[in-house]
Short mmCIF file of C-alpha atoms in Angstrom, two decimals:
data_model
loop_
_atom_site.label_atom_id
_atom_site.label_comp_id
_atom_site.label_asym_id
_atom_site.label_seq_id
_atom_site.Cartn_x
_atom_site.Cartn_y
_atom_site.Cartn_z
CA MET I 23 75.16 -40.38 104.47
CA SER I 24 75.33 -37.41 106.95
CA LEU I 25 75.01 -33.78 105.39
CA ARG I 26 78.66 -32.86 106.15
CA THR I 27 78.84 -35.59 103.89
CA LEU I 28 77.67 -34.91 100.77
CA LEU I 29 78.34 -30.92 100.99
CA LEU I 30 82.48 -32.25 101.21
CA ARG I 31 81.79 -34.23 98.09
CA ASN I 32 79.74 -31.92 96.12
CA LEU I 33 82.97 -29.11 96.79
CA LEU I 34 85.39 -31.93 95.98
CA ARG I 35 83.38 -32.24 92.11
CA GLN I 36 83.35 -28.44 92.03
CA SER I 37 86.87 -28.85 91.69
CA ARG I 38 88.36 -31.66 90.82
CA ILE I 39 90.92 -31.49 88.72
CA THR I 40 92.79 -28.02 91.27
CA ASN I 41 92.85 -30.83 93.89
CA PHE I 42 93.50 -33.98 91.72
CA ALA I 43 96.23 -33.46 88.62
CA PRO I 44 99.42 -32.29 90.89
CA VAL I 45 98.65 -35.71 92.53
CA VAL I 46 100.37 -37.31 89.87
CA LEU I 47 103.91 -35.00 90.10
CA GLN I 48 104.64 -36.01 93.55
CA ASN I 49 105.32 -39.74 92.21
CA LYS I 50 108.97 -39.46 93.11
CA SER I 51 109.99 -37.82 96.16
CA TYR I 52 109.65 -41.16 98.02
CA SER I 53 113.10 -41.77 96.13
CA ARG I 54 114.82 -39.34 97.89
CA ASN I 55 117.40 -40.48 100.76
CA GLU I 56 116.33 -44.49 99.79
CA LYS I 57 116.44 -46.72 96.39
CA TYR I 58 113.85 -48.95 95.01
CA ASN I 59 114.33 -51.63 92.40
CA TRP I 60 110.97 -51.33 90.59
CA ASN I 61 109.49 -54.08 88.79
CA SER I 62 107.79 -54.01 85.56
CA LYS I 63 105.12 -54.70 87.45
CA ARG I 64 104.70 -52.48 89.45
CA ASN I 65 105.95 -49.53 87.12
CA THR I 66 103.22 -50.95 84.36
CA ALA I 67 100.44 -50.47 87.84
CA ILE I 68 101.65 -46.84 88.72
CA THR I 69 101.49 -46.39 84.65
CA LEU I 70 97.92 -47.39 84.78
CA LEU I 71 96.56 -45.73 88.10
CA ALA I 72 98.59 -42.05 86.69
CA SER I 73 97.17 -42.28 83.48
CA VAL I 74 93.53 -43.41 85.63
CA VAL I 75 94.01 -40.04 88.34
CA VAL I 76 94.74 -37.26 85.21
CA GLY I 77 91.74 -39.48 83.22
CA SER I 78 88.97 -39.09 85.83
CA ALA I 79 90.48 -35.29 86.37
CA ILE I 80 89.73 -34.16 83.19
CA LYS I 81 86.36 -36.17 82.22
CA ASP I 82 83.77 -34.25 84.01
CA ASP I 83 80.94 -36.47 82.97
CA GLN I 84 82.75 -39.52 83.69
CA LYS I 85 80.15 -42.47 84.04
CA GLU I 86 80.20 -44.63 87.03
CA ASN I 87 81.75 -48.52 85.57
CA THR I 88 78.41 -50.81 84.82
CA LYS I 89 78.83 -53.80 88.11
CA SER I 90 79.74 -56.26 85.14
CA ASP I 91 82.57 -54.01 84.84
CA ILE I 92 83.75 -53.78 87.98
CA VAL I 93 85.51 -56.37 90.04
CA GLU I 94 84.53 -56.22 93.51
CA ALA I 95 88.34 -55.60 95.98
CA GLY I 96 88.25 -56.36 99.01
CA GLU I 97 85.46 -59.18 99.38
CA LYS I 98 86.95 -61.98 101.82
CA ARG I 99 88.87 -65.04 100.26
CA PRO I 100 89.37 -68.78 102.43
CA ASP I 101 91.95 -68.68 100.50
CA LEU I 102 93.75 -66.35 103.24
CA PRO I 103 94.62 -65.09 106.34
CA THR I 104 93.55 -63.04 108.81
CA TYR I 105 94.18 -60.74 110.70
CA ARG I 106 93.25 -58.15 113.92
CA ALA I 107 93.88 -54.85 113.50
CA GLU I 108 95.89 -54.78 115.92
CA GLU I 109 98.37 -55.97 113.23
CA VAL I 110 97.42 -54.73 110.54
CA SER I 111 98.48 -51.28 112.37
CA LYS I 112 101.93 -52.40 113.87
CA HIS I 113 103.23 -52.29 109.22
CA ASP I 114 102.67 -48.05 109.16
CA SER I 115 106.82 -47.94 107.97
CA LYS I 116 108.38 -47.87 104.23
CA LYS I 117 110.16 -51.07 105.26
CA SER I 118 106.68 -52.65 105.81
CA PHE I 119 103.63 -50.96 104.90
CA TRP I 120 99.90 -52.91 105.03
CA VAL I 121 96.97 -50.84 104.16
CA ILE I 122 93.46 -52.09 104.69
CA TYR I 123 90.04 -52.60 101.87
CA ARG I 124 87.01 -53.54 103.22
CA HIS I 125 87.93 -57.47 103.68
CA GLY I 126 91.26 -57.78 102.74
CA VAL I 127 94.83 -56.84 104.59
CA TYR I 128 97.51 -55.79 102.02
CA ASP I 129 101.49 -55.52 101.21
CA VAL I 130 101.29 -52.47 99.26
CA THR I 131 104.84 -52.25 100.78
CA SER I 132 106.72 -52.25 97.22
CA PHE I 133 103.96 -50.10 95.58
CA LEU I 134 105.53 -46.48 97.61
CA PRO I 135 107.93 -45.38 95.68
CA THR I 136 105.82 -45.14 92.82
CA HIS I 137 102.07 -43.95 93.95
CA PRO I 138 101.39 -41.20 92.35
CA GLY I 139 99.54 -39.31 95.03
CA GLY I 140 103.41 -38.34 96.82
CA GLU I 141 103.34 -39.00 100.43
CA GLN I 142 99.23 -38.10 101.95
CA ILE I 143 99.70 -42.26 101.35
CA LEU I 144 101.83 -42.76 104.48
CA ASN I 145 98.29 -41.43 106.68
CA ALA I 146 96.26 -44.91 105.61
CA GLY I 147 100.01 -47.06 107.44
CA GLY I 148 98.35 -49.41 109.08
CA LEU I 149 94.84 -48.60 108.28
CA SER I 150 91.61 -48.59 105.86
CA ILE I 151 92.84 -46.18 103.05
CA GLU I 152 88.53 -46.92 102.83
CA PRO I 153 88.83 -42.54 104.00
CA PHE I 154 90.82 -41.53 101.06
CA TRP I 155 88.96 -43.63 98.33
CA ASN I 156 85.86 -42.26 99.12
CA VAL I 157 87.19 -38.56 97.84
CA TYR I 158 89.86 -39.38 95.53
CA GLY I 159 86.79 -41.93 93.75
CA MET I 160 88.53 -42.70 91.04
CA HIS I 161 90.78 -45.14 92.08
CA LYS I 162 87.18 -47.44 92.29
CA THR I 163 87.72 -48.44 88.08
CA LYS I 164 87.87 -52.18 87.09
CA GLU I 165 91.62 -51.81 86.33
CA ILE I 166 92.60 -49.96 90.38
CA TYR I 167 90.80 -53.14 92.30
CA GLU I 168 92.58 -55.65 90.28
CA ILE I 169 96.10 -53.75 91.18
CA LEU I 170 95.30 -53.93 95.26
CA GLU I 171 94.33 -57.60 95.09
CA SER I 172 97.86 -58.21 93.24
CA TYR I 173 98.34 -57.24 96.53
CA ARG I 174 96.40 -58.80 99.13
CA ILE I 175 97.35 -61.31 101.99
CA GLY I 176 94.97 -61.80 104.15
CA ASN I 177 90.95 -61.36 105.79
CA LEU I 178 90.81 -58.21 107.96
CA HIS I 179 88.95 -60.31 111.08
CA ASP I 180 85.66 -59.93 110.69
CA ASP I 181 85.51 -57.65 114.33
CA ASP I 182 86.85 -55.33 113.48
CA VAL I 183 85.73 -54.10 110.20
CA ALA I 184 84.68 -50.16 110.55
CA ASP I 185 82.16 -48.28 108.11
CA HIS I 186 83.77 -45.29 107.00
CA SER I 187 82.18 -43.36 104.90
CA ASP I 188 82.34 -40.33 106.77
CA ASP I 189 85.40 -39.92 107.11
CA GLU I 190 86.08 -38.03 103.62
CA LEU I 191 86.74 -34.78 105.99
CA TRP I 192 89.93 -35.93 107.37
CA ALA I 193 90.90 -38.68 103.89
CA LYS I 194 93.56 -34.78 102.10
CA GLU I 195 95.38 -34.49 105.52
CA PRO I 196 98.86 -33.49 105.11
CA PHE I 197 101.33 -36.74 106.32
CA ARG I 198 102.60 -35.73 109.80
CA ASP I 199 106.05 -37.01 110.74
CA LYS I 200 105.89 -40.23 112.96
CA ARG I 201 107.79 -39.15 116.00
CA LEU I 202 105.35 -37.19 116.76
CA ILE I 203 103.17 -37.57 119.81
CA VAL I 204 99.58 -37.58 118.58
CA LYS I 205 97.22 -37.04 121.16
CA THR I 206 94.14 -36.54 118.46
CA ALA I 207 93.68 -38.04 115.30
CA LYS I 208 90.62 -35.89 113.50
CA PRO I 209 90.82 -32.94 114.32
CA PHE I 210 94.77 -33.95 114.43
CA ASN I 211 96.64 -32.75 117.88
CA ALA I 212 100.43 -33.40 118.23
CA GLU I 213 103.20 -32.94 120.87
CA ILE I 214 106.96 -33.45 119.88
CA PRO I 215 109.23 -35.14 122.46
CA PRO I 216 110.60 -33.95 125.44
CA LYS I 217 113.80 -34.78 124.03
CA LEU I 218 114.02 -33.43 120.18
CA GLN I 219 112.71 -29.80 122.01
CA VAL I 220 116.07 -29.39 123.41
CA GLU I 221 118.01 -30.34 119.51
CA HIS I 222 117.03 -27.77 118.53
CA PHE I 223 116.62 -23.79 118.88
CA ASN I 224 114.94 -23.49 116.10
CA THR I 225 111.91 -26.57 115.63
CA PRO I 226 112.59 -28.73 112.48
CA ASN I 227 109.50 -27.73 110.81
CA GLU I 228 108.25 -31.41 110.88
CA LEU I 229 108.53 -31.62 115.01
CA PHE I 230 107.29 -28.39 114.72
CA TYR I 231 104.14 -29.45 117.37
CA VAL I 232 100.60 -29.74 115.89
CA ARG I 233 97.12 -27.91 117.17
CA GLN I 234 94.32 -27.96 114.76
CA HIS I 235 90.80 -28.22 115.59
CA MET I 236 89.50 -28.75 112.65
CA PRO I 237 90.42 -30.91 109.65
CA VAL I 238 93.53 -29.29 107.03
CA PRO I 239 92.11 -26.95 104.33
CA ASP I 240 93.07 -27.41 100.49
CA ILE I 241 94.71 -24.16 99.30
CA ASN I 242 95.76 -23.19 95.66
CA GLU I 243 97.78 -20.97 96.97
CA ASN I 244 97.52 -19.20 93.60
CA GLU I 245 94.62 -18.60 93.41
CA HIS I 246 93.70 -17.70 97.79
CA LYS I 247 93.81 -14.17 98.98
CA LEU I 248 92.97 -11.71 102.16
CA THR I 249 90.61 -10.35 102.10
CA VAL I 250 91.28 -6.89 104.64
CA THR I 251 88.06 -5.05 105.65
CA ILE I 252 88.58 -1.52 108.00
CA VAL I 253 84.64 -1.18 109.75
CA GLY I 254 83.67 2.97 109.76
CA LYS I 255 82.11 5.58 108.20
CA ASN I 256 83.66 5.26 105.39
CA THR I 257 84.50 1.08 105.68
CA THR I 258 87.10 0.11 103.18
CA VAL I 259 87.25 -3.48 101.82
CA LYS I 260 90.99 -4.41 99.84
CA GLU I 261 91.50 -7.98 98.43
CA PHE I 262 95.63 -8.70 98.64
CA THR I 263 97.12 -12.28 96.71
CA MET I 264 99.57 -13.63 97.74
CA LYS I 265 101.67 -12.29 95.17
CA ASP I 266 100.11 -8.66 95.83
CA LEU I 267 102.05 -9.02 99.27
CA ASP I 268 105.20 -9.98 98.19
CA LYS I 269 105.78 -6.80 97.27
CA PHE I 270 105.35 -5.18 100.62
CA LYS I 271 109.26 -5.11 103.06
CA PRO I 272 109.52 -8.24 104.41
CA VAL I 273 109.87 -9.06 108.14
CA THR I 274 111.43 -11.60 110.01
CA LEU I 275 111.44 -11.96 113.81
CA ASN I 276 112.22 -16.14 115.93
CA ALA I 277 108.56 -16.96 117.77
CA ALA I 278 108.00 -19.92 120.00
CA LEU I 279 104.28 -20.23 119.71
CA MET I 280 102.81 -22.06 122.78
CA CYS I 281 99.37 -23.27 122.73
CA ALA I 282 98.00 -21.91 126.06
CA GLY I 283 96.97 -25.78 127.65
CA ASN I 284 100.75 -26.20 127.38
CA ARG I 285 101.06 -28.85 130.05
CA ARG I 286 97.72 -29.26 131.50
CA SER I 287 97.57 -33.04 132.42
CA GLU I 288 99.64 -32.05 135.16
CA MET I 289 97.01 -29.61 136.44
CA ASN I 290 94.21 -32.70 135.92
CA LYS I 291 96.34 -34.15 138.84
CA VAL I 292 94.99 -31.46 140.90
CA LYS I 293 91.08 -31.63 139.11
CA PRO I 294 89.72 -32.63 136.33
CA VAL I 295 89.70 -30.24 133.99
CA LYS I 296 88.94 -29.90 130.16
CA GLY I 297 90.67 -30.56 126.79
CA LEU I 298 93.71 -32.16 125.23
CA SER I 299 96.04 -33.62 127.95
CA TRP I 300 99.00 -32.13 126.83
CA THR I 301 101.92 -32.69 128.80
CA THR I 302 105.48 -29.95 127.22
CA GLY I 303 105.65 -30.69 124.25
CA ALA I 304 102.65 -28.01 122.66
CA ILE I 305 105.54 -25.31 122.34
CA SER I 306 107.60 -24.83 119.50
CA ASN I 307 110.11 -22.33 118.12
CA ALA I 308 110.88 -20.38 114.90
CA GLU I 309 111.89 -18.28 112.53
CA TRP I 310 108.89 -16.84 110.98
CA ARG I 311 108.78 -14.44 107.88
CA GLY I 312 106.40 -12.88 105.90
CA VAL I 313 104.26 -9.10 106.30
CA ALA I 314 104.93 -6.76 108.76
CA LEU I 315 100.55 -5.59 109.84
CA ARG I 316 101.21 -3.02 110.63
CA ASP I 317 102.52 -2.06 107.32
CA LEU I 318 98.98 -4.24 105.00
CA LEU I 319 96.83 -2.10 107.85
CA ALA I 320 98.33 1.50 107.13
CA HIS I 321 98.89 0.24 102.51
CA CYS I 322 94.68 -0.59 103.38
CA GLY I 323 94.06 3.27 105.03
CA LEU I 324 94.68 2.84 108.78
CA ASP I 325 96.77 5.87 110.70
CA PRO I 326 98.46 2.81 113.07
CA ASP I 327 99.71 6.32 114.63
CA HIS I 328 96.86 7.49 115.27
CA LEU I 329 96.05 6.78 119.04
CA ASP I 330 92.15 7.87 118.22
CA ASP I 331 91.49 5.36 116.38
CA LEU I 332 93.45 2.58 118.39
CA ASP I 333 91.63 3.16 120.88
CA GLY I 334 88.33 0.43 121.10
CA LYS I 335 88.95 -1.71 118.35
CA HIS I 336 89.83 -5.65 117.40
CA VAL I 337 91.72 -6.78 114.99
CA ILE I 338 89.08 -9.89 113.94
CA LEU I 339 91.18 -13.34 112.24
CA THR I 340 89.26 -15.48 110.06
CA GLY I 341 91.15 -18.55 108.37
CA ALA I 342 89.48 -20.35 106.21
CA ASP I 343 88.71 -24.20 107.28
CA THR I 344 85.56 -25.18 109.08
CA ASP I 345 84.10 -27.05 111.28
CA ALA I 346 80.78 -29.11 109.91
CA THR I 347 78.80 -26.00 110.26
CA GLY I 348 80.01 -24.49 107.60
CA ALA I 349 81.74 -22.03 110.53
CA GLN I 350 85.06 -20.57 110.18
CA PHE I 351 87.39 -20.58 112.40
CA SER I 352 88.10 -17.44 114.03
CA THR I 353 88.98 -15.68 116.74
CA SER I 354 90.32 -11.53 117.89
CA LEU I 355 92.98 -9.46 119.53
CA PRO I 356 93.01 -5.99 120.45
CA LEU I 357 93.31 -3.70 117.03
CA ARG I 358 96.55 -1.95 119.31
CA GLN I 359 99.00 -4.73 120.25
CA ALA I 360 98.27 -6.71 117.00
CA LEU I 361 99.84 -3.76 115.51
CA ASP I 362 102.33 -3.93 117.31
CA THR I 363 103.88 -7.93 116.81
CA VAL I 364 101.25 -9.66 114.20
CA LEU I 365 103.16 -10.58 111.94
CA LEU I 366 101.79 -12.41 108.56
CA ALA I 367 103.73 -14.87 108.34
CA THR I 368 104.31 -17.15 104.64
CA ARG I 369 107.60 -18.73 105.43
CA MET I 370 108.89 -20.69 108.63
CA ASN I 371 112.40 -21.58 108.92
CA GLY I 372 112.96 -20.59 105.99
CA GLU I 373 110.50 -22.84 104.23
CA PRO I 374 107.25 -22.39 102.87
CA LEU I 375 104.69 -22.30 106.02
CA PRO I 376 103.83 -26.23 105.59
CA PRO I 377 99.68 -27.18 105.27
CA ASP I 378 99.70 -27.73 109.47
CA HIS I 379 100.52 -24.29 110.11
CA GLY I 380 98.53 -22.63 108.16
CA ARG I 381 100.19 -22.90 104.14
CA PRO I 382 100.49 -20.44 102.06
CA LEU I 383 99.58 -16.88 104.87
CA ARG I 384 99.03 -17.72 108.60
CA ALA I 385 99.10 -15.24 111.38
CA VAL I 386 101.70 -14.90 113.81
CA VAL I 387 100.75 -12.87 116.60
CA PRO I 388 104.38 -13.40 119.50
CA CYS I 389 103.47 -13.63 123.20
CA ALA I 390 99.69 -14.46 123.04
CA PRO I 391 98.60 -18.45 122.74
CA ALA I 392 98.37 -20.01 120.10
CA VAL I 393 95.72 -19.50 119.28
CA ARG I 394 94.94 -16.15 118.21
CA SER I 395 97.72 -17.00 115.54
CA VAL I 396 95.04 -18.16 112.89
CA LYS I 397 95.83 -20.17 109.79
CA TRP I 398 95.20 -20.29 106.08
CA LEU I 399 93.77 -16.94 106.96
CA GLN I 400 91.90 -15.96 104.78
CA SER I 401 90.30 -12.17 105.97
CA ILE I 402 91.60 -9.45 109.09
CA THR I 403 88.69 -7.91 110.19
CA ILE I 404 89.01 -4.51 111.67
CA SER I 405 86.23 -3.14 114.32
CA THR I 406 84.82 -1.87 117.49
CA GLU I 407 83.08 -5.45 118.05
CA GLU I 408 85.41 -9.01 118.73
CA SER I 409 84.92 -11.90 116.66
CA SER I 410 80.97 -13.65 118.08
CA SER I 411 83.54 -17.46 117.06
CA HIS I 412 82.37 -19.68 119.69
CA TRP I 413 86.62 -19.80 120.04
CA HIS I 414 87.01 -16.00 121.28
CA LEU I 415 83.65 -16.09 123.02
CA LYS I 416 83.24 -19.20 125.12
CA ASP I 417 87.35 -20.43 125.32
CA TYR I 418 90.90 -19.35 125.74
CA ARG I 419 88.87 -17.04 129.32
CA ALA I 420 90.70 -16.49 132.24
CA PHE I 421 88.67 -18.44 135.64
CA ASN I 422 90.03 -18.54 139.40
CA PRO I 423 90.46 -21.95 140.54
CA SER I 424 87.46 -21.66 142.39
CA LYS I 425 84.77 -21.60 139.51
CA THR I 426 83.76 -24.62 138.39
CA TRP I 427 81.92 -25.27 134.65
CA GLU I 428 77.48 -24.06 136.54
CA THR I 429 79.38 -20.40 137.54
CA ALA I 430 81.49 -19.31 135.27
CA ASP I 431 80.73 -16.68 132.97
CA PHE I 432 82.46 -16.50 129.68
CA SER I 433 81.17 -13.30 128.35
CA THR I 434 82.56 -11.82 131.80
CA ALA I 435 85.74 -13.95 131.82
CA PRO I 436 89.02 -11.91 129.98
CA PRO I 437 90.46 -13.35 127.31
CA VAL I 438 93.69 -14.32 127.53
CA TYR I 439 95.70 -12.40 125.06
CA SER I 440 99.36 -13.75 126.61
CA LEU I 441 101.31 -15.64 128.81
CA PRO I 442 103.55 -16.34 132.04
CA VAL I 443 107.16 -17.39 132.62
CA THR I 444 107.06 -21.05 131.97
CA SER I 445 110.10 -23.74 131.93
CA ALA I 446 109.76 -27.44 131.89
CA ILE I 447 112.51 -30.57 131.78
CA CYS I 448 112.81 -31.95 129.37
CA ASP I 449 116.23 -34.50 129.19
CA PRO I 450 115.85 -37.23 130.85
CA GLU I 451 112.69 -37.46 130.99
CA ASP I 452 110.16 -38.48 134.54
CA GLY I 453 110.76 -42.25 135.04
CA ASP I 454 113.93 -42.21 132.75
CA THR I 455 116.72 -43.72 134.45
CA VAL I 456 119.91 -41.77 133.85
CA GLN I 457 124.03 -42.63 133.95
CA VAL I 458 125.60 -40.38 136.79
CA LYS I 459 129.17 -39.26 135.62
CA ASN I 460 132.00 -37.43 137.63
CA GLY I 461 129.04 -37.61 140.11
CA HIS I 462 126.50 -35.03 138.31
CA ILE I 463 124.16 -35.84 135.37
CA GLU I 464 123.07 -33.16 132.89
CA VAL I 465 119.42 -31.28 132.72
CA LYS I 466 118.15 -29.89 129.20
CA GLY I 467 115.05 -27.99 128.79
CA TYR I 468 113.55 -23.97 127.84
CA ALA I 469 111.40 -22.02 129.45
CA TYR I 470 109.89 -19.35 127.78
CA SER I 471 107.29 -15.84 128.79
CA GLY I 472 104.43 -14.00 126.83
CA GLY I 473 103.87 -10.16 126.62
CA GLY I 474 107.38 -9.45 124.87
CA ALA I 475 109.25 -10.33 128.08
CA LYS I 476 112.93 -12.14 127.87
CA VAL I 477 113.79 -15.04 130.33
CA LEU I 478 116.33 -14.44 132.61
CA ARG I 479 117.36 -16.92 134.84
CA VAL I 480 116.00 -20.91 135.11
CA ASP I 481 116.47 -22.16 138.31
CA VAL I 482 117.20 -25.76 139.14
CA SER I 483 116.64 -28.06 142.22
CA ALA I 484 117.12 -31.69 143.31
CA ASP I 485 116.76 -31.40 147.07
CA GLY I 486 112.74 -29.82 147.22
CA GLY I 487 113.83 -26.17 147.31
CA ARG I 488 116.54 -26.11 149.35
CA SER I 489 118.74 -24.94 147.55
CA TRP I 490 118.95 -23.77 143.31
CA ARG I 491 121.56 -23.86 140.37
CA GLU I 492 121.77 -21.79 137.75
CA ALA I 493 121.13 -22.92 134.34
CA ARG I 494 123.36 -21.88 131.30
CA LEU I 495 120.68 -19.93 128.85
CA ARG I 496 120.20 -20.52 125.15
CA THR I 497 118.46 -16.95 123.79
CA ASP I 498 117.95 -14.84 121.20
CA ALA I 499 119.56 -11.51 121.03
CA ALA I 500 116.26 -9.66 120.52
CA PRO I 501 115.35 -7.32 122.90
CA PRO I 502 113.55 -8.05 126.06
CA ALA I 503 110.68 -5.35 125.31
CA ARG I 504 110.93 -7.90 121.92
CA HIS I 505 111.57 -10.93 122.92
CA TYR I 506 109.51 -13.49 121.50
CA ALA I 507 111.12 -16.46 121.26
CA TRP I 508 111.82 -18.89 123.82
CA ALA I 509 115.38 -20.10 125.41
CA LEU I 510 116.66 -23.31 125.48
CA TRP I 511 118.48 -24.34 128.81
CA ALA I 512 120.98 -27.00 131.01
CA VAL I 513 122.70 -26.95 133.54
CA GLU I 514 124.63 -30.07 135.78
CA VAL I 515 122.50 -31.54 139.01
CA PRO I 516 125.62 -33.34 141.39
CA ALA I 517 124.14 -36.68 142.48
CA ARG I 518 124.66 -37.60 146.22
CA GLY I 519 124.28 -41.24 145.52
CA ASP I 520 120.41 -41.55 146.17
CA ARG I 521 118.90 -43.85 143.43
CA GLN I 522 116.66 -42.27 142.95
CA MET I 523 115.93 -37.60 142.79
CA GLU I 524 113.36 -35.84 141.90
CA ILE I 525 114.27 -32.76 139.57
CA TRP I 526 112.36 -28.71 140.22
CA VAL I 527 112.88 -25.98 137.81
CA LYS I 528 111.68 -22.71 137.12
CA ALA I 529 112.16 -20.35 135.58
CA THR I 530 112.13 -16.09 135.70
CA ASP I 531 112.17 -13.29 132.89
CA SER I 532 112.63 -9.75 132.55
CA ASN I 533 109.54 -8.18 134.42
CA PHE I 534 111.37 -10.57 136.71
CA ASN I 535 107.86 -12.33 137.52
CA THR I 536 108.78 -15.73 138.45
CA GLN I 537 106.97 -19.78 138.16
CA PRO I 538 104.61 -20.69 141.24
CA GLU I 539 105.43 -22.93 143.49
CA LYS I 540 101.76 -25.18 143.46
CA PHE I 541 98.87 -26.39 140.22
CA GLU I 542 96.82 -26.06 143.10
CA ASP I 543 97.49 -21.94 143.26
CA ILE I 544 96.39 -21.74 139.63
CA TRP I 545 93.60 -24.53 138.80
CA ASN I 546 91.32 -22.99 136.13
CA ILE I 547 88.50 -25.06 134.49
CA ARG I 548 90.07 -24.90 130.85
CA GLY I 549 93.37 -26.07 132.48
CA ILE I 550 95.23 -23.37 130.66
CA LEU I 551 97.80 -21.35 131.34
CA GLY I 552 99.69 -24.04 133.51
CA ASN I 553 102.78 -23.05 134.60
CA ALA I 554 103.21 -24.01 138.23
CA TYR I 555 107.47 -25.87 138.57
CA HIS I 556 107.85 -28.47 136.38
CA LYS I 557 109.26 -31.69 138.30
CA ILE I 558 109.98 -34.40 138.10
CA LYS I 559 111.69 -38.62 139.38
CA ILE I 560 114.46 -40.37 137.61
CA ASN I 561 116.15 -43.18 138.45
CA LEU I 562 119.75 -43.10 138.99
CA LYS I 563 122.64 -45.69 138.39
CA TYR I 564 125.98 -45.48 138.78
#
């Protein structure tokens, strides 16, 4: 067993009541929109499971069952059919929900509405429950094994049986909307489908794109504290609970967050780059509410209007998420920029932050790459030093197109603190067949610019740039210098009888910056800041 697995298990043992007791209270979360026929067998089973969960959480010194007490689950059964993992994986919806345990395959569809762990079980749809049970060890009892075996429908093929002993780090991940396009599962990274991007100006929380570097930390909101340190001749250190932050004047802003690697897949076609192969879905927009960093630092004794105290200083933001070595995620940005823009957010689109987006507290740094908007915010440090983390010193820095990994010097490359103007076509998508109506097709998409710039114009061409049509814009009402939201756009493009069409889009912001035409001119080894014209090819149906 790995060192990180042993460490995690030890941490879980120390906080089992906090982590597990609330689980039982969530058992009705599935019945909001659906009705189920609950038979007495299932109710008896779930009552038993709930009592085991509570009992196991309370008894710190609980002894393991002896071998004679345990009914082993997941053993091969010659009387049942064999399934491949690929077939099992197709059963991941509430209408048909299968899971795997060791060699066993189980149809637990009817068990879903009464599962005491809430929606977290949905993460195991079509997959193995072993990683979850390795964390929630109270499942490994005779009674629970018997319940599980009552749902047994088959055996897993020998070639598909996997070792899950090191998967505990990911077992407590939150449930994610199945509509998200998953790029990596561990850590979880997913983008919003293009057509859904333009359905709402403020992206629904469950569809907001997800960018994680490590597992989502399990945080008790009532115990979470934010530490603020101002380094100087007389260093100041103050702690704030979430209730303390509620006492500050609330601030609301509408802002898009975009990964610096958005549209990296297009840049990768020029020459291979390193990083997640995002298409156009690593950007979303939301209304954020919380405390202005400026107000919090002023309360801690920093004078935001004293210019001599600002120059040469940085804000180091550190989150509660950690890697396998115990290193916490951290990055920084210049203090002057941070005071003008940064929000310490507790709410997103009127609701508490979802776990994937930083519950209970995150920084929102408008205009900058989303990596600067540190989630699960745990500490803020004002210092003459930048963050010493890998993510700040060895990533998210800009290089010219001729730099290679062998010649790139991260120590001298400028950190990326703002984003260029960009745009994308979301509907139709590349390769779609589109019905022509009244000699036209409708094209929709988004546009965005960093630095507080507002998108002034979006131009669309269907003839290789020989002519351009100006799109209708939907924008936020904020003034150009403090405009942090994206713009949604739509335009009717004439069809000229062709069976195929290539559509281009470019945007211009309030600084009159316009997108470059080709990715070749802006290529870089990390595949970031990809903002060339977005181009798609579609088929036309008359």
